[in-house]
Coordinates of C-alpha atoms in Angstrom, one line a residue:
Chain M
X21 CA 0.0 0.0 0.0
X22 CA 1.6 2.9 -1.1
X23 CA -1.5 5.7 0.3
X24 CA -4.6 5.5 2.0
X25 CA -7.6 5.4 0.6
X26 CA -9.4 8.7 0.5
X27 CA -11.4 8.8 3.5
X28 CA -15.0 8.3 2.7
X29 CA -18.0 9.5 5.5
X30 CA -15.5 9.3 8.4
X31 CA -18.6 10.0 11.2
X32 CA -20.8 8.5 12.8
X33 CA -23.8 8.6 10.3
X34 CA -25.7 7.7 12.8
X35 CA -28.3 10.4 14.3
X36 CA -29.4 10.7 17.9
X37 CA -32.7 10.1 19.0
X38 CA -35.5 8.4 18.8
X39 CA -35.5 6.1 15.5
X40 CA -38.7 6.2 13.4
X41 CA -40.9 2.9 13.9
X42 CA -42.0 2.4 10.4
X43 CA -38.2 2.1 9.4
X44 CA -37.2 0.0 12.2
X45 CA -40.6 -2.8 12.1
X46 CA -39.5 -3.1 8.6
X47 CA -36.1 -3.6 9.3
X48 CA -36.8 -6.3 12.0
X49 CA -39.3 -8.1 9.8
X50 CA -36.3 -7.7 7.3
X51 CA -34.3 -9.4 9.6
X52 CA -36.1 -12.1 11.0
X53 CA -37.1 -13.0 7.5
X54 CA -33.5 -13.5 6.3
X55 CA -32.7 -14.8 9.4
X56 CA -35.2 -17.2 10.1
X57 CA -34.7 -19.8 7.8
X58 CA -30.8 -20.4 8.9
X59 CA -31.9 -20.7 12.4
X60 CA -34.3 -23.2 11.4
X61 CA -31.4 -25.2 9.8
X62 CA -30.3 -25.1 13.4
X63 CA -33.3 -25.9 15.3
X64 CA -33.9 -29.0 13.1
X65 CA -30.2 -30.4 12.7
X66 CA -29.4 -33.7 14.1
X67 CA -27.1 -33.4 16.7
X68 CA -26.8 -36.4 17.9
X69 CA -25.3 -38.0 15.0
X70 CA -23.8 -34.7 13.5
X71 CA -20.3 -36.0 14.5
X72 CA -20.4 -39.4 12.7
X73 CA -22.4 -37.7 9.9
X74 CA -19.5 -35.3 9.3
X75 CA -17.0 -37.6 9.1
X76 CA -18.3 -39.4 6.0
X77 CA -16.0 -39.4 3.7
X78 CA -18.7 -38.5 1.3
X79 CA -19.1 -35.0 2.7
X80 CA -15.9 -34.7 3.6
X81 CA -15.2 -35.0 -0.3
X82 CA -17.7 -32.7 -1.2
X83 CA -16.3 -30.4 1.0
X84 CA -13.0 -30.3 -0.5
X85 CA -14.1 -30.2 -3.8
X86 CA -16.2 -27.1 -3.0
X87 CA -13.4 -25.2 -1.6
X88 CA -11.2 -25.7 -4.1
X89 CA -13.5 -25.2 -7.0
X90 CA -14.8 -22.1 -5.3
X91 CA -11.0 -21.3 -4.7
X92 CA -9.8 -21.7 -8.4
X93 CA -13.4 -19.9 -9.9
X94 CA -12.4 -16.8 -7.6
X95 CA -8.8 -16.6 -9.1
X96 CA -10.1 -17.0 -12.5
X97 CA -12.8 -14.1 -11.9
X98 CA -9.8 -11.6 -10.5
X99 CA -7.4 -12.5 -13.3
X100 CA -10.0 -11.8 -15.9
X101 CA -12.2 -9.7 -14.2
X102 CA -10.2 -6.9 -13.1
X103 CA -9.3 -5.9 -16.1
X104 CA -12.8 -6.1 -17.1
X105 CA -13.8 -3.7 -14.5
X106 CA -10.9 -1.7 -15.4
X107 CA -12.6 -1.2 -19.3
X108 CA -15.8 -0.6 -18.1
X109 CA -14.5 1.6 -15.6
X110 CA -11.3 3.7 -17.5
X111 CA -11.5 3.1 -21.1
X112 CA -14.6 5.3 -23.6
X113 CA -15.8 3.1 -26.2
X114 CA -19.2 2.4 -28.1
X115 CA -21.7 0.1 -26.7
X116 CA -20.0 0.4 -23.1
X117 CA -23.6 0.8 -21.8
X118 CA -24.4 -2.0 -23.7
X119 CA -21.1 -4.3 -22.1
X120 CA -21.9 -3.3 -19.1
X121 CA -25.6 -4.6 -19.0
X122 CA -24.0 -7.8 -20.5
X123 CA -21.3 -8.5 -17.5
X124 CA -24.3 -8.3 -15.3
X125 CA -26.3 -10.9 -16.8
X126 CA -25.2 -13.6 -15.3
X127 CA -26.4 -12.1 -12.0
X128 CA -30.0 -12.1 -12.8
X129 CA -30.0 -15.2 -14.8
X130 CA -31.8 -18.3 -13.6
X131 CA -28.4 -20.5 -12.8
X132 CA -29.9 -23.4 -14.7
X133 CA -30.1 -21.3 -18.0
X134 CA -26.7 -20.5 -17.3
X135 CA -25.7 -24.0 -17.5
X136 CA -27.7 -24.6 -20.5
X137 CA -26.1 -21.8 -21.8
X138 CA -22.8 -23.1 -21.4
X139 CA -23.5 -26.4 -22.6
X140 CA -24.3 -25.2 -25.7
X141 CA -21.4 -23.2 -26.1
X142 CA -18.3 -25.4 -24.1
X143 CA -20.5 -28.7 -24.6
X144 CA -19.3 -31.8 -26.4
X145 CA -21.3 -30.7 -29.5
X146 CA -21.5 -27.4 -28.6
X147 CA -19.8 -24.7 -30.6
X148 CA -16.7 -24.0 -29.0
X149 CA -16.5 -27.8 -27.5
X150 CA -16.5 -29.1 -30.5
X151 CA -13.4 -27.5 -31.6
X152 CA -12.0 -27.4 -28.2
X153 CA -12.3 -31.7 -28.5
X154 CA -11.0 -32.3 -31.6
X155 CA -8.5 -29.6 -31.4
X156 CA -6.7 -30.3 -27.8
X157 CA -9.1 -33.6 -26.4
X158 CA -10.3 -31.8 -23.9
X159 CA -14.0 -32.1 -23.0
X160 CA -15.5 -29.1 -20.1
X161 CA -18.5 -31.3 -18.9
X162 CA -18.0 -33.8 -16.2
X163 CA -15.0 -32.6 -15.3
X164 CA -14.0 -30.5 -12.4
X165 CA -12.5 -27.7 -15.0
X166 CA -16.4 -28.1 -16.2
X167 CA -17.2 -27.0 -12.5
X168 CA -15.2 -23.8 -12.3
X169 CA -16.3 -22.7 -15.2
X170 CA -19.9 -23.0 -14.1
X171 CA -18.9 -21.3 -11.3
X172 CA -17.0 -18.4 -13.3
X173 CA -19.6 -17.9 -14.9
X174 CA -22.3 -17.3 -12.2
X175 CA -19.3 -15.2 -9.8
X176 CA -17.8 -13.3 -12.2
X177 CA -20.3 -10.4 -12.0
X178 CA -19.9 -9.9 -8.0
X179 CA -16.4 -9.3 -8.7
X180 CA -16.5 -7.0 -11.9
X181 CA -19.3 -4.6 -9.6
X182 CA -17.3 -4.9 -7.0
X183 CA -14.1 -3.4 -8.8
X184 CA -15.7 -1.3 -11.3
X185 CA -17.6 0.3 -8.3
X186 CA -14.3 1.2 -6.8
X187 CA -12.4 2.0 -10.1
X188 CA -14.8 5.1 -9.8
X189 CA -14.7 6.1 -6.3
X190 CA -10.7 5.7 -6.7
X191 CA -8.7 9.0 -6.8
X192 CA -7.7 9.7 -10.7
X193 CA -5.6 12.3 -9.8
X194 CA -2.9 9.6 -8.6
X195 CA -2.9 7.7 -12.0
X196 CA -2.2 11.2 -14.1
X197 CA 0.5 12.0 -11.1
X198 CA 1.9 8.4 -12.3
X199 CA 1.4 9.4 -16.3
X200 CA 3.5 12.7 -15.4
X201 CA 6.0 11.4 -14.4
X202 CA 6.7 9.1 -16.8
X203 CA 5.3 5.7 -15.7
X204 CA 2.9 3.6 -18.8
X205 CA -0.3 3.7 -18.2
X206 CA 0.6 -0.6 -17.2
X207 CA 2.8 0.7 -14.6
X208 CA 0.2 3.2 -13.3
X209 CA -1.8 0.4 -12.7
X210 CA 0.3 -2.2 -11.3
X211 CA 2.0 0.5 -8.9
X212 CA -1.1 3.3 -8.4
X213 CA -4.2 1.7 -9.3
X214 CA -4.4 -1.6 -8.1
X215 CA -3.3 -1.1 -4.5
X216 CA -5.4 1.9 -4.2
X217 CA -8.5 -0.5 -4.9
X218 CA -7.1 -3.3 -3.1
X219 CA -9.8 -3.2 -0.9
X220 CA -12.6 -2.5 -3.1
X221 CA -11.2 -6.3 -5.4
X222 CA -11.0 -8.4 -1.8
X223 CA -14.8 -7.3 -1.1
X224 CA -15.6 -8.2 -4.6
X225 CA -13.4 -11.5 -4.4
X226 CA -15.4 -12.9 -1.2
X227 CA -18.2 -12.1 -2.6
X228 CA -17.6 -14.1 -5.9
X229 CA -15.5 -16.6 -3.7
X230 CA -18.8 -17.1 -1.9
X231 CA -21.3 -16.9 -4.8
X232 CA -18.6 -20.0 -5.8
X233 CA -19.4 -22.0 -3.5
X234 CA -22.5 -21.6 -3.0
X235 CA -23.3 -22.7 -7.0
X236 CA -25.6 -25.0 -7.7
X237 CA -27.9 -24.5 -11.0
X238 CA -24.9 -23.8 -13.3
X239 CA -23.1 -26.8 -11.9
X240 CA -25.5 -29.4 -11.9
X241 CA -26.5 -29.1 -15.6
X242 CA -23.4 -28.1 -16.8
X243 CA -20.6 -30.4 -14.8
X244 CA -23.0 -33.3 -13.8
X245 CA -23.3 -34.6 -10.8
X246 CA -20.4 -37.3 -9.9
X247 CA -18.9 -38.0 -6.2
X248 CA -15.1 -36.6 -6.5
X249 CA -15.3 -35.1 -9.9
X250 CA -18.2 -32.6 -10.3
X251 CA -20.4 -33.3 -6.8
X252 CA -19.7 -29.9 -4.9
X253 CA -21.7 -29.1 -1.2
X254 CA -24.7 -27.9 -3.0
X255 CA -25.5 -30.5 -5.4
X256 CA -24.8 -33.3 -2.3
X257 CA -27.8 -31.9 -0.4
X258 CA -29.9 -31.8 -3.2
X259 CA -29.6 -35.2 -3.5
X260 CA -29.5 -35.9 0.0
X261 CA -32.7 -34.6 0.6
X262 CA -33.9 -36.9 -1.7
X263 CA -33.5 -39.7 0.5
X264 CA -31.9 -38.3 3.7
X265 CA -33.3 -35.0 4.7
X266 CA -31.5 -35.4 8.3
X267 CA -28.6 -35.8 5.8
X268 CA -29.2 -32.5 4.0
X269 CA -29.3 -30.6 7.1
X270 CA -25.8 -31.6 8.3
X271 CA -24.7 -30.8 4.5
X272 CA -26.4 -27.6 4.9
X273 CA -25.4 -26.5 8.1
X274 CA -21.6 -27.1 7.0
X275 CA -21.9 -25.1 4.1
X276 CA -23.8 -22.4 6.4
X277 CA -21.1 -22.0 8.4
X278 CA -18.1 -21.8 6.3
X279 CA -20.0 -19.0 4.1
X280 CA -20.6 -17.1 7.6
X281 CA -17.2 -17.9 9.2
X282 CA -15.3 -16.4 5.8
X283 CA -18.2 -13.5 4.9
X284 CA -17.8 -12.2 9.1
X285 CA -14.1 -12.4 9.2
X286 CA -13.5 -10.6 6.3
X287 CA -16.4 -8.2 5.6
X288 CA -15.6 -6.0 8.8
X289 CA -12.3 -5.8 7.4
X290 CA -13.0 -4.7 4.0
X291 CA -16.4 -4.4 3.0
X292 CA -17.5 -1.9 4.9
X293 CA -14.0 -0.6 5.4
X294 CA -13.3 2.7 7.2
Chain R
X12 CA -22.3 -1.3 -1.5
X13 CA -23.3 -3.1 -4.2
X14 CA -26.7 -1.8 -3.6
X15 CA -26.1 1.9 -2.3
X16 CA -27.5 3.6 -5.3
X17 CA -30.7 2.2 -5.5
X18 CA -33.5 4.4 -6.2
X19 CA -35.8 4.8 -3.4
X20 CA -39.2 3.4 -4.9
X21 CA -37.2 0.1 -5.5
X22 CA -36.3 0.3 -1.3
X23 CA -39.8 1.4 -0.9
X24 CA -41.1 -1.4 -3.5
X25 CA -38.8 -4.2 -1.7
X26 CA -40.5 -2.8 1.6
X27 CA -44.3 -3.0 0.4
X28 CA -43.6 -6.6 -0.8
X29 CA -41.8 -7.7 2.4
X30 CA -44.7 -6.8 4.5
X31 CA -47.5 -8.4 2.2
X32 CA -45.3 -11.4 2.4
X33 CA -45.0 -11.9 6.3
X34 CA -48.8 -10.1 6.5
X35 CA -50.2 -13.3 4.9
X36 CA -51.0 -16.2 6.8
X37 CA -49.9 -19.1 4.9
X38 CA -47.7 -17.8 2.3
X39 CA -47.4 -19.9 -0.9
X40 CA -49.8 -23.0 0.8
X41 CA -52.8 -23.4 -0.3
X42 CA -53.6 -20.8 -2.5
X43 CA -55.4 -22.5 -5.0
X44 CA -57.6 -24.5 -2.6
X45 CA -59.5 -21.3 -0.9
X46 CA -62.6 -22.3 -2.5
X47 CA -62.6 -25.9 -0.9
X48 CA -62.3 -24.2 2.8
X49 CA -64.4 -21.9 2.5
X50 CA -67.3 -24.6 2.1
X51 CA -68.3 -24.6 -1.3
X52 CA -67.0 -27.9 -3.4
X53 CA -63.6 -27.4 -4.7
X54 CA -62.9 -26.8 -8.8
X55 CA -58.9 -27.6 -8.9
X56 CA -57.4 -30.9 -8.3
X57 CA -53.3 -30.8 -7.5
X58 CA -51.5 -33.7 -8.9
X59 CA -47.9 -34.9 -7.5
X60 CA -46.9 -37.0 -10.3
X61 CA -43.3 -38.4 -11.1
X62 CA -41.4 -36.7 -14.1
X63 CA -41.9 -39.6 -16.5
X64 CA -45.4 -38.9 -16.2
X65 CA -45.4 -35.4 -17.4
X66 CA -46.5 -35.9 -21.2
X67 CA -49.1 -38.7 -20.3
X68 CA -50.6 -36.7 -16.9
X69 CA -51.3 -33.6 -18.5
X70 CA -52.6 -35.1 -21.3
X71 CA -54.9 -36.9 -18.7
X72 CA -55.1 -33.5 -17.0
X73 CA -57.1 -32.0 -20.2
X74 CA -59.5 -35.0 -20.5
X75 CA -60.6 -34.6 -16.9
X76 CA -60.9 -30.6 -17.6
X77 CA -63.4 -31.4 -20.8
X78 CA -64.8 -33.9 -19.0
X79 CA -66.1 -31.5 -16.1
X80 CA -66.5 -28.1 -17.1
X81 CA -65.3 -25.4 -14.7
X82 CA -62.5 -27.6 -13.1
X83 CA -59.1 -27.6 -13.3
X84 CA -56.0 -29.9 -12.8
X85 CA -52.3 -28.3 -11.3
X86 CA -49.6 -30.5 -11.3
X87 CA -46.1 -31.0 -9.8
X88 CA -43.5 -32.7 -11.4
X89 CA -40.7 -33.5 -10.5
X90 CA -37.9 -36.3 -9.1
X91 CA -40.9 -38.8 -7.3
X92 CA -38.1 -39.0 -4.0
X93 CA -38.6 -35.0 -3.9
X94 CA -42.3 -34.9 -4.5
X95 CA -42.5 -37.3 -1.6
X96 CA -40.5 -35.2 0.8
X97 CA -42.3 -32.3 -0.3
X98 CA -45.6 -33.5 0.9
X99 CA -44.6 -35.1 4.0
X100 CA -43.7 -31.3 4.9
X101 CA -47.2 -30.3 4.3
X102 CA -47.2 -29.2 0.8
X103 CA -51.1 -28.9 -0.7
X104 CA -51.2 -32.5 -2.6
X105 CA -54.8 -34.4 -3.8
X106 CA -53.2 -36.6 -5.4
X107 CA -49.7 -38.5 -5.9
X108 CA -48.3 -40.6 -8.4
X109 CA -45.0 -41.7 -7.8
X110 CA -42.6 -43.7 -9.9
X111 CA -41.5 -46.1 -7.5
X112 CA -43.3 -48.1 -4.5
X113 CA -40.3 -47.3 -2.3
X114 CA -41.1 -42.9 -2.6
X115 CA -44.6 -44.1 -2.0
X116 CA -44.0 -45.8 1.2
X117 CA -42.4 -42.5 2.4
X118 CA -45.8 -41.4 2.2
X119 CA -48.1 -43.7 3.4
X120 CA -45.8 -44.8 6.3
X121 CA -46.7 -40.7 7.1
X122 CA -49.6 -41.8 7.1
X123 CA -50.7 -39.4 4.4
X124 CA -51.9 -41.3 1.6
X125 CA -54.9 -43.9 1.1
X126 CA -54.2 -47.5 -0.7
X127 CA -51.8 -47.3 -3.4
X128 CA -53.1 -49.1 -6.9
X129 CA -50.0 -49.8 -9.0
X130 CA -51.2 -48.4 -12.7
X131 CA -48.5 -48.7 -15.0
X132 CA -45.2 -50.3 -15.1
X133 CA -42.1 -48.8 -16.8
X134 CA -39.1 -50.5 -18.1
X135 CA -35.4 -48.9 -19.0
X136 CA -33.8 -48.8 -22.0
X137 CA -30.3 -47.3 -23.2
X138 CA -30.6 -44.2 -24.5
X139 CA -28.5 -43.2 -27.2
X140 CA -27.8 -39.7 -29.3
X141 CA -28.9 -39.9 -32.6
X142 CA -25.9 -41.6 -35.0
X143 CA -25.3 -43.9 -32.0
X144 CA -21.5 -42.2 -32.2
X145 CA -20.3 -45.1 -29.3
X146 CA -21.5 -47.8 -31.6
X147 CA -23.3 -49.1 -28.6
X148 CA -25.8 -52.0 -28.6
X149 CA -26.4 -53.8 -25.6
X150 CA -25.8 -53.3 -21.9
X151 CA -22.0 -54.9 -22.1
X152 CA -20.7 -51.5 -24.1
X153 CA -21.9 -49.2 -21.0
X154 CA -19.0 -50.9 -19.3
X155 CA -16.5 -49.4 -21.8
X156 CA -14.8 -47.1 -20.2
X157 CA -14.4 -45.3 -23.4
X158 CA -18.4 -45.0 -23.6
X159 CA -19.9 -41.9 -21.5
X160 CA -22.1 -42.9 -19.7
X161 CA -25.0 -40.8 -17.8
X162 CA -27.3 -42.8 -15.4
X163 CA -30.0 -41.4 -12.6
X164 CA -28.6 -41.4 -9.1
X165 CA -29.6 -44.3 -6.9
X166 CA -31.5 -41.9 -4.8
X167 CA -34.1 -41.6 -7.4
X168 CA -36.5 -44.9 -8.7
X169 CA -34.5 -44.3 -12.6
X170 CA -31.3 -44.7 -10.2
X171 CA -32.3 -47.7 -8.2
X172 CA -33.8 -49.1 -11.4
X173 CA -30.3 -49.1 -13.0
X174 CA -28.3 -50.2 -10.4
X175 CA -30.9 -53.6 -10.8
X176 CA -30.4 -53.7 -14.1
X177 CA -26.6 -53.8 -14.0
X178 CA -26.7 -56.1 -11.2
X179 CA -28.1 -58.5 -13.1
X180 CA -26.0 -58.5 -15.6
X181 CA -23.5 -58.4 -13.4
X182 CA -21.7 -55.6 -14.9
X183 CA -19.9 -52.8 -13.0
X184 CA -20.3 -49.0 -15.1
X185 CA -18.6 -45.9 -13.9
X186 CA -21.1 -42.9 -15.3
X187 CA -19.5 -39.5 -15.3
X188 CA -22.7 -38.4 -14.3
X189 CA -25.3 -39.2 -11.8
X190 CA -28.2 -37.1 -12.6
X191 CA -31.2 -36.0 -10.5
X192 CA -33.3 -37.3 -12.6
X193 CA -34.8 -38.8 -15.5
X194 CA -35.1 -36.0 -17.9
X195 CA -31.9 -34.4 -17.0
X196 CA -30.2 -37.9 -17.8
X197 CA -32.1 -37.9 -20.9
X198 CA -31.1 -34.0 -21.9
X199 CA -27.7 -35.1 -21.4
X200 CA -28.1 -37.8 -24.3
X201 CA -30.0 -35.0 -26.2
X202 CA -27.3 -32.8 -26.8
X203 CA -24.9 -35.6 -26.9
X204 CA -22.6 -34.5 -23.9
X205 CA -22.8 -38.7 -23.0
X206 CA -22.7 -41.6 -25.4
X207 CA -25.6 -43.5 -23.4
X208 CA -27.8 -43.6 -20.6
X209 CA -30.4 -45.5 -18.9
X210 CA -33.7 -44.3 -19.3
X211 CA -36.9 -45.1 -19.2
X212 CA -38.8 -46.8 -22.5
X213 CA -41.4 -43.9 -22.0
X214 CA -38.7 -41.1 -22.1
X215 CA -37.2 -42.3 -25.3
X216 CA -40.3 -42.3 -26.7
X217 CA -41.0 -38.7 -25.3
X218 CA -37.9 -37.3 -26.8
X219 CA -39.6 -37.4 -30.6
X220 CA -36.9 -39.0 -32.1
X221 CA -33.9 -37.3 -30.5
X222 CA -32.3 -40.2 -29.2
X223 CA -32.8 -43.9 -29.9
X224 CA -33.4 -46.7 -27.7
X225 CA -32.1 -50.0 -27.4
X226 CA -33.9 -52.6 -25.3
X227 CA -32.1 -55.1 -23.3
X228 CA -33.1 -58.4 -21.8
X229 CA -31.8 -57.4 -18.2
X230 CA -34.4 -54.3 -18.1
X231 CA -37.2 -57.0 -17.1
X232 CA -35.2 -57.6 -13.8
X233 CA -35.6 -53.8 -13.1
X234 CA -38.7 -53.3 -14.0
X235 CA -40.8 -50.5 -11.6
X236 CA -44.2 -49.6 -10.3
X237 CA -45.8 -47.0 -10.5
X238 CA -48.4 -47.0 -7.7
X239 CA -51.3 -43.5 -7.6
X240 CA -52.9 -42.8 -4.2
X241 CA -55.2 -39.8 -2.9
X242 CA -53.8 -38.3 -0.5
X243 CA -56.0 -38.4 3.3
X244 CA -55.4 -34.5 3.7
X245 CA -56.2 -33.7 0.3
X246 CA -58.2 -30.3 0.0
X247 CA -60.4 -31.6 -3.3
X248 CA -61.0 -35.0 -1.9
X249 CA -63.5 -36.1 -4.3
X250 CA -61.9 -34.4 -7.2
X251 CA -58.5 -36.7 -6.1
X252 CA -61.0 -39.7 -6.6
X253 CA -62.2 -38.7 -9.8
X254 CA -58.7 -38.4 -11.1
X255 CA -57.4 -41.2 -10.0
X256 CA -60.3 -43.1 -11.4
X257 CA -59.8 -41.6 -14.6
X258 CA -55.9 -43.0 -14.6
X259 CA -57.0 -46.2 -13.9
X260 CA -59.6 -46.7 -16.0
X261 CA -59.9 -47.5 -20.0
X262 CA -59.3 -44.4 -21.2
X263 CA -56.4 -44.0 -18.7
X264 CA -55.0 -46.8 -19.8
X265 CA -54.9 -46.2 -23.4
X266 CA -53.4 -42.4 -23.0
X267 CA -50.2 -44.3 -20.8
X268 CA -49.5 -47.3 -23.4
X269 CA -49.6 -45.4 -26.3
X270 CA -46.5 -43.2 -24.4
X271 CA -44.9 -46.7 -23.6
X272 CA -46.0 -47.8 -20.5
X273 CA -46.6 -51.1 -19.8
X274 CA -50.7 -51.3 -18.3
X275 CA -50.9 -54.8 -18.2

């Protein structure tokens, strides 16, 4: 870090007195309504046999391969979605508008189209699969690759917000300073830029990292659904709850608390920031 | 952050719809049944019914609308495993047909369904994308590990149909897919991302054409039930007899072989 961050609303925002009722039943009922369904998750979990349930090495491979997919999607995501956010944030050209409405897609897109989506494309007989088989052998579907690319997909946008968003609020005045004296506009961004943001890409990173993880549309109709290769937390409660519902909550509640445990440590840290 | 700049009728519109969420009593249960509570005789009829029976139930679902003007049939479809669950948690059912007798038991060992009747039985074959590209023709090639192969997971009756099947013939398969169920084993074989699957007859003949399917003498060792009961909760319980009468009889009958079930 080579300077602070401009200080945004340093104060207290908070007012004295009395708050208004109809914005804080609201916000309860807010609350409780987000809230209630995880504690249910709680109420409801077996834990008796949550020990021995954990332990399976079923979950326990589920596990893993949610972290590390979720891991892998997330780098992907910053290394090509930085400079995404950098375009969309820096650079005038036509149809910006138009790319920008694009990146965002993803976010408002049923997963399961997604998957579809990419099927079509990165598919066997799909248009760039085809190639991308007879070309190099390598098939996307089924495989774990298949996975983080499902989850690229779906994350990516969290991440590109999250930068673009603070591309804006950054100081320009730094980068010119940089220009002036002589550094390219790569150095600029290497040097100035990027550590100016830093904190504005690891909010956008958990976010995505936890989007990742949390995949489950996407996946399952893109990458299958195979213990090891392709079956990530989400898709092993799904199936769970076929036949197992006590089975699904455990699933559940480990996903629930690795998603808090990461979001709580590091959204005090960065997300809200100073 | 991410949502800082949102105009304030979309806060104000997020607001409005939060409260007439939590203000209603029994959000997203029972919405179509009002009429039955309230004392006159109920109109719709909701129908849990197995995936494979989508085509051949809603075709069924029409012929019970013509034949009684004024009501109307809603159906659920969906993995038979996860349409029992949901109605063991209370969801609004008449009627469910399941594709297996073990989902069903789920039920009525709830104690939330009448009898089961068993109307139809269903029987796999191997799916395979049109061209046949794996050159497959009988059960034995699924075990190539060169062949792609997609099968149900055993959770769901296509799954546990499979597994019997390739029991039998005592072969061992590693699918690079399990798939929640039948139609999204089927899709895969659609679009050709696997080189076979195990299917039901009645999909195959669904898909129109799409893929072809290849009997095999092993399927009669797997084949499954389908048992129909009316559920002893259900809202429209006469309407849930009429329907399930209608499955069963004749004309029932005739709607489910010509998609490839076996009514004997």
């Amino acid at each position: 870090m080579t300077s602070a961050p401009p200080a945004r609303h340093t104060g207290p925002g908070a007012a004295t007195g009395r708050p208004p009722w109809g914005l804080v039943v609201p916000a309860v009922l807010g609350l409780a309504f987000l809230v209630l369904p995880l504690a249910g998750l709680l109420v409801r979990a077996p834990w008796s046999t949550l020990p021995r349930r954990l332990a399976e090495p079923q979950v326990l491979e589920a596990l893993r391969l949610s972290l590390v997919t979720a891991t892998i999607a997330t780098a992907v995501c910053l290394l090509l979605g930085v400079p995404l956010a950098w375009l969309l944030a820096r650079m005038e050209f036509p149809g910006r508008r138009v790319v920008r409405a694009l990146v965002t897609v993803p976010l408002v897109l049923p997963p399961v189209v997604g998957g579809v989506a990419l099927l079509l494309v990165l598919g066997r007989r799909g248009l760039a699969g085809q190639w991308l088989e007879s070309a190099f052998g390598v098939t996307l579907p089924f495989t774990t690759a298949g996975v983080v690319v499902a989850e690229a997909f779906v994350a990516m946008p969290f991440l590109v917000i999250s930068v673009e968003g603070a591309l804006r609020a950054a100081d320009q005045r730094f980068e010119e300073a940089a220009a002036t004296l002589g550094a390219s506009r790569w150095t600029a961004f290497v040097r100035v830029t990027l550590p100016l943001i830093a904190p504005g890409v690891v909010a956008g990173a958990v976010l995505c990292w936890a989007r990742a993880l949390g995949e489950f549309g996407a996946t399952i109709t893109f990458a299958g659904n195979f213990p090891g290769t392709t079956r990530t937390m989400p898709l092993a409660v799904y199936l769970a709850l076929e036949t197992e519902p006590e089975a699904a909550i455990v699933l559940s509640l480990v996903l629930l608390a690795v998603s808090v445990a990461v979001l709580a440590s590091l959204r005090d840290r960065w997300v809200s920031g100073p | 952050m991410l949502f800082g700049r949102l105009p304030r009728w979309a806060a104000g519109l997020v607001l409005v719809l939060g409260i007439a969420g939590c203000g209603s009593p029994q959000p997203a249960a029972h919405q179509g049944s009002a009429p039955a509570s309230s004392g006159a005789a109920a109109t719709e009829v909701t129908v849990f019914a197995a995936a494979s029976l989508t085509g051949t139930f809603t075709e069924l679902g029409k012929i019970f609308e013509a034949a009684d003007a004024g009501t109307t049939v809603k159906f659920n479809f969906g993995s038979s495993a996860t349409l029992a669950q949901q109605i063991t948690q209370g969801a609004p059912a008449d009627v469910f047909a399941a594709a297996s007798p073990a989902t069903m038991k789920t039920v009525t060992d709830a104690g939330l369904a009448g009898t089961p009747v068993t109307f139809v039985r269903n029987k796999l074959q191997i799916a395979v994308p049109a061209g046949n590209p794996a050159k497959v023709d009988d059960l034995r090639d699924l075990a190539d590990p060169k062949v792609k192969v997609a099968l149900c997971a055993e959770q769901v009756p296509c799954g546990a149909a499979a597994v019997k099947a390739l029991a039998a013939a005592g072969l061992t398969v590693t699918p690079v897919t399990l798939e929640q169920d039948v139609k999204a084993t089927l899709t895969k074989v659609e679009l050709g991302e696997v080189d076979a699957a195990l299917v039901y007859r009645t999909d195959v003949i669904a898909s129109g054409g799409k893929v072809k399917g290849i009997e095999f003498p092993e399927a009669d060792k797997a084949i499954n039930d389908y048992p129909i009961a009316t559920l002893s909760k259900a809202p429209a319980g006469d309407l849930a007899r009429r329907f399930v009468d209608l499955v069963v009889s004749r004309q029932g009958k005739d709607v489910l072989a010509k998609a490839g079930f076996d009514t004997a």
